[in-house]
């Protein structure tokens, strides 16, 4: 049964212009490519004008799909590579992830009492705003400064974390590794316990479990381990009415064979030299014990750009 209202099924391809669940090629992606590449100074080699010029709607398995000219396949691979680059260098950068984790910690500590005005002026906790439409509409980026400028003793811990962000005294990434097998969020606590065991084995009790953060990073072409181009149909100049599947080896032998990877990162909330050394050494030992190659960060305690 057709799940959408508005456009009938035969015009379903119109939805894919904005949000393409079939292969991820849509104007939403092009928009943030242009915005973020410009803001970050990263070259955006994808020409969406050219892609649209060589796009046409053809019938595929009884339904209409947006198809592309076969010679544009290499351009589409480049588009997904830009996506992966933005995630690696910006969205999933270790410093960005550190700040995200610190903001999360600050909000969790701030959830002890109501701070957002809700219905009838009642102050609502952050976690309860979803159940109060008035509070929800008042929940915006200003919450950062509401906590930062508060004098409430119950918000002291949250305030301290946000002040650290402002001073750039961030949680430190002491190392990262690429697992040989896919990990899930359920594995995070197990990994953390194993690293803590390394600390306890060496009788180095300076660090507690709450001082460490294990972060899983997912980098892919937008469809997990799958090649999104497999879900694109192409046409050629000899028959512009027939949609075909284009094998990647017909595009180039130099195209990627793997379309996703994971990173495991270990962060230390403490920034003193001894704590960082303990965390770094134990992460290295855990990697050695599990047969994983590790990249250990060189960290200077007072270094601003780390």
Coordinates of N, CA and C in Angstrom, one line a residue, residues 195-297:
X195 N 38.9 -2.0 29.1 CA 40.0 -0.9 29.3 C 40.2 -0.6 30.8
X196 N 39.1 -0.6 31.5 CA 39.2 -0.4 33.0 C 39.9 -1.5 33.6
X197 N 39.8 -2.7 33.1 CA 40.5 -3.9 33.7 C 42.0 -3.7 33.5
X198 N 42.4 -3.1 32.4 CA 43.8 -2.9 32.2 C 44.4 -1.9 33.2
X199 N 43.6 -0.9 33.5 CA 44.0 0.0 34.6 C 44.1 -0.6 35.9
X200 N 43.1 -1.5 36.3 CA 43.1 -2.2 37.6 C 44.3 -3.2 37.7
X201 N 44.6 -3.8 36.5 CA 45.7 -4.8 36.5 C 47.0 -4.2 36.9
X202 N 47.2 -2.9 36.5 CA 48.4 -2.2 36.8 C 48.4 -1.4 38.1
X203 N 47.3 -1.6 38.8 CA 47.1 -0.9 40.1 C 47.1 0.6 39.9
X204 N 46.6 1.0 38.8 CA 46.6 2.5 38.6 C 45.2 3.0 38.7
X205 N 44.8 3.3 39.9 CA 43.4 3.6 40.2 C 43.0 5.0 40.1
X206 N 43.9 5.8 39.5 CA 43.6 7.3 39.5 C 42.4 7.5 38.6
X207 N 42.1 6.7 37.6 CA 41.0 6.9 36.8 C 39.8 6.0 37.2
X208 N 38.6 6.6 37.1 CA 37.4 5.9 37.4 C 36.6 5.7 36.1
X209 N 35.7 4.7 36.1 CA 34.9 4.5 34.8 C 34.2 5.8 34.3
X210 N 33.8 6.7 35.1 CA 33.1 7.9 34.7 C 34.1 8.9 34.1
X211 N 35.4 8.6 34.2 CA 36.4 9.5 33.7 C 36.7 9.2 32.2
X212 N 36.2 8.1 31.7 CA 36.5 7.6 30.3 C 35.2 7.6 29.5
X213 N 35.4 7.9 28.2 CA 34.2 7.8 27.3 C 34.7 7.0 26.1
X214 N 34.0 6.0 25.8 CA 34.3 5.2 24.5 C 33.2 5.6 23.5
X215 N 33.7 6.0 22.3 CA 32.9 6.6 21.3 C 33.0 5.8 20.0
X216 N 31.9 5.3 19.5 CA 31.9 4.6 18.2 C 31.6 5.6 17.1
X217 N 32.4 5.6 16.1 CA 32.2 6.5 14.9 C 31.9 5.7 13.7
X218 N 30.8 6.1 13.0 CA 30.4 5.3 11.7 C 30.7 6.3 10.5
X219 N 31.5 5.8 9.6 CA 31.7 6.5 8.4 C 31.3 5.6 7.2
X220 N 30.5 6.1 6.3 CA 30.0 5.3 5.2 C 29.5 6.2 4.1
X221 N 29.0 5.6 3.0 CA 28.5 6.3 1.9 C 27.0 6.6 2.0
X222 N 26.4 6.4 3.2 CA 25.0 6.8 3.5 C 24.1 5.6 3.5
X223 N 24.6 4.4 3.2 CA 23.7 3.2 3.2 C 24.5 2.1 3.9
X224 N 25.1 2.4 5.1 CA 25.9 1.5 5.8 C 27.0 0.8 5.0
X225 N 27.0 -0.6 4.9 CA 28.0 -1.2 4.1 C 27.7 -1.4 2.7
X226 N 26.5 -0.9 2.3 CA 26.1 -1.1 0.9 C 26.6 0.0 0.0
X227 N 26.8 -0.4 -1.3 CA 27.2 0.6 -2.3 C 25.9 1.3 -2.8
X228 N 25.7 2.6 -2.5 CA 24.4 3.2 -2.9 C 24.2 3.3 -4.4
X229 N 25.3 3.2 -5.2 CA 25.2 3.3 -6.6 C 24.5 2.1 -7.2
X230 N 24.5 1.0 -6.4 CA 23.7 -0.2 -6.8 C 22.2 0.1 -7.0
X231 N 21.8 1.1 -6.3 CA 20.3 1.4 -6.3 C 20.0 2.5 -7.3
X232 N 21.0 2.9 -8.1 CA 20.8 3.9 -9.1 C 20.6 3.2 -10.5
X233 N 19.7 3.7 -11.3 CA 19.6 3.2 -12.7 C 20.1 4.2 -13.6
X234 N 20.8 3.7 -14.7 CA 21.4 4.5 -15.7 C 20.8 4.3 -17.1
X235 N 21.1 5.2 -18.0 CA 20.7 5.0 -19.4 C 21.9 5.5 -20.2
X236 N 22.0 5.0 -21.4 CA 23.1 5.4 -22.3 C 22.6 6.1 -23.5
X237 N 23.5 6.8 -24.3 CA 23.0 7.6 -25.4 C 22.4 6.8 -26.6
X238 N 22.7 5.5 -26.6 CA 22.2 4.6 -27.7 C 20.7 4.3 -27.4
X239 N 20.3 4.3 -26.1 CA 18.9 4.0 -25.8 C 18.5 4.7 -24.5
X240 N 18.1 5.9 -24.7 CA 17.8 6.8 -23.6 C 16.4 6.5 -22.9
X241 N 15.8 5.4 -23.3 CA 14.5 5.0 -22.7 C 14.6 3.8 -21.9
X242 N 15.8 3.2 -21.8 CA 16.0 1.9 -21.1 C 16.9 2.2 -19.9
X243 N 16.4 1.8 -18.7 CA 17.2 1.9 -17.5 C 17.9 0.6 -17.1
X244 N 19.2 0.8 -16.8 CA 20.0 -0.4 -16.6 C 20.8 -0.2 -15.3
X245 N 21.3 -1.4 -14.8 CA 22.2 -1.4 -13.7 C 23.6 -1.3 -14.2
X246 N 24.5 -0.4 -13.6 CA 25.8 -0.3 -14.1 C 26.8 -0.8 -13.0
X247 N 27.5 -1.9 -13.4 CA 28.5 -2.5 -12.5 C 29.6 -1.5 -12.3
X248 N 30.1 -1.4 -11.0 CA 31.2 -0.4 -10.7 C 32.4 -0.7 -11.5
X249 N 32.7 -1.9 -11.9 CA 33.9 -2.2 -12.6 C 33.8 -1.7 -14.1
X250 N 32.6 -1.4 -14.5 CA 32.5 -0.8 -15.8 C 32.7 0.7 -15.7
X251 N 32.8 1.3 -14.5 CA 33.0 2.7 -14.3 C 34.5 2.9 -14.2
X252 N 35.2 2.2 -13.3 CA 36.6 2.3 -13.1 C 37.0 1.2 -12.1
X253 N 38.2 0.6 -12.4 CA 38.8 -0.4 -11.5 C 39.4 0.2 -10.2
X254 N 39.4 1.5 -10.2 CA 40.0 2.2 -9.0 C 38.9 2.7 -8.0
X255 N 37.7 2.3 -8.2 CA 36.7 2.7 -7.2 C 36.8 1.9 -6.0
X256 N 36.2 2.4 -4.8 CA 36.3 1.6 -3.6 C 35.6 0.3 -3.6
X257 N 36.2 -0.6 -2.8 CA 35.5 -1.9 -2.7 C 34.8 -2.1 -1.3
X258 N 35.1 -1.1 -0.4 CA 34.5 -1.1 0.9 C 33.8 0.3 1.1
X259 N 32.6 0.2 1.6 CA 31.8 1.5 1.6 C 31.5 1.9 3.0
X260 N 32.1 1.4 4.0 CA 31.9 1.8 5.4 C 33.0 1.4 6.3
X261 N 33.3 2.1 7.3 CA 34.2 1.8 8.3 C 33.8 2.3 9.7
X262 N 34.4 1.7 10.7 CA 34.1 2.2 12.1 C 35.4 2.6 12.7
X263 N 35.3 3.5 13.7 CA 36.4 3.9 14.5 C 36.0 3.8 16.0
X264 N 36.9 3.3 16.8 CA 36.6 3.3 18.3 C 37.6 4.4 18.9
X265 N 37.0 5.4 19.5 CA 37.8 6.4 20.1 C 37.7 6.4 21.7
X266 N 38.8 6.6 22.3 CA 38.7 6.7 23.8 C 39.0 8.1 24.2
X267 N 38.1 8.7 25.0 CA 38.3 10.1 25.5 C 38.5 10.0 27.0
X268 N 39.3 10.9 27.5 CA 39.6 11.0 29.0 C 39.0 12.4 29.4
X269 N 38.2 12.4 30.4 CA 37.6 13.7 30.9 C 38.6 14.5 31.7
X270 N 39.5 13.8 32.3 CA 40.6 14.5 33.0 C 41.7 15.0 32.1
X271 N 42.3 16.1 32.4 CA 43.3 16.6 31.4 C 44.7 16.8 32.0
X272 N 44.9 16.2 33.2 CA 46.2 16.3 33.8 C 47.1 15.2 33.1
X273 N 48.4 15.5 33.1 CA 49.3 14.6 32.4 C 49.3 13.2 32.8
X274 N 49.2 12.9 34.1 CA 49.2 11.5 34.6 C 48.0 10.8 34.2
X275 N 46.8 11.4 34.3 CA 45.6 10.7 33.8 C 45.6 10.4 32.4
X276 N 46.1 11.3 31.6 CA 46.1 11.1 30.1 C 47.1 10.0 29.8
X277 N 48.2 9.9 30.5 CA 49.2 8.8 30.2 C 48.6 7.5 30.6
X278 N 47.9 7.4 31.7 CA 47.3 6.1 32.1 C 46.3 5.7 31.0
X279 N 45.4 6.6 30.6 CA 44.4 6.3 29.7 C 45.0 5.9 28.3
X280 N 46.0 6.6 27.9 CA 46.6 6.3 26.6 C 47.3 4.9 26.7
X281 N 48.1 4.7 27.7 CA 48.8 3.4 27.9 C 47.8 2.2 27.9
X282 N 46.7 2.4 28.6 CA 45.8 1.3 28.8 C 45.0 1.0 27.5
X283 N 44.7 2.1 26.7 CA 44.1 1.9 25.4 C 45.0 1.2 24.5
X284 N 46.3 1.5 24.5 CA 47.3 0.8 23.7 C 47.4 -0.6 24.1
X285 N 47.3 -0.9 25.4 CA 47.4 -2.3 25.8 C 46.1 -3.1 25.4
X286 N 45.0 -2.4 25.5 CA 43.7 -3.1 25.1 C 43.7 -3.4 23.6
X287 N 44.3 -2.5 22.8 CA 44.4 -2.7 21.4 C 45.3 -3.9 21.1
X288 N 46.4 -3.9 21.8 CA 47.4 -5.0 21.6 C 46.7 -6.4 22.0
X289 N 46.0 -6.4 23.1 CA 45.4 -7.6 23.6 C 44.3 -8.1 22.6
X290 N 43.6 -7.2 21.9 CA 42.5 -7.6 21.0 C 43.0 -7.6 19.6
X291 N 44.3 -7.4 19.3 CA 44.8 -7.6 18.0 C 44.4 -6.4 17.0
X292 N 44.2 -5.3 17.6 CA 43.8 -4.1 16.8 C 45.0 -3.1 16.7
X293 N 45.1 -2.5 15.5 CA 46.1 -1.5 15.3 C 45.6 -0.2 15.9
X294 N 46.4 0.5 16.6 CA 46.0 1.7 17.3 C 46.7 3.0 16.8
X295 N 46.0 4.1 16.9 CA 46.6 5.4 16.6 C 46.5 6.1 17.9
X296 N 47.7 6.3 18.5 CA 47.7 7.0 19.8 C 48.0 8.5 19.6
X297 N 47.2 9.3 20.2 CA 47.3 10.7 20.0 C 48.4 11.3 20.9

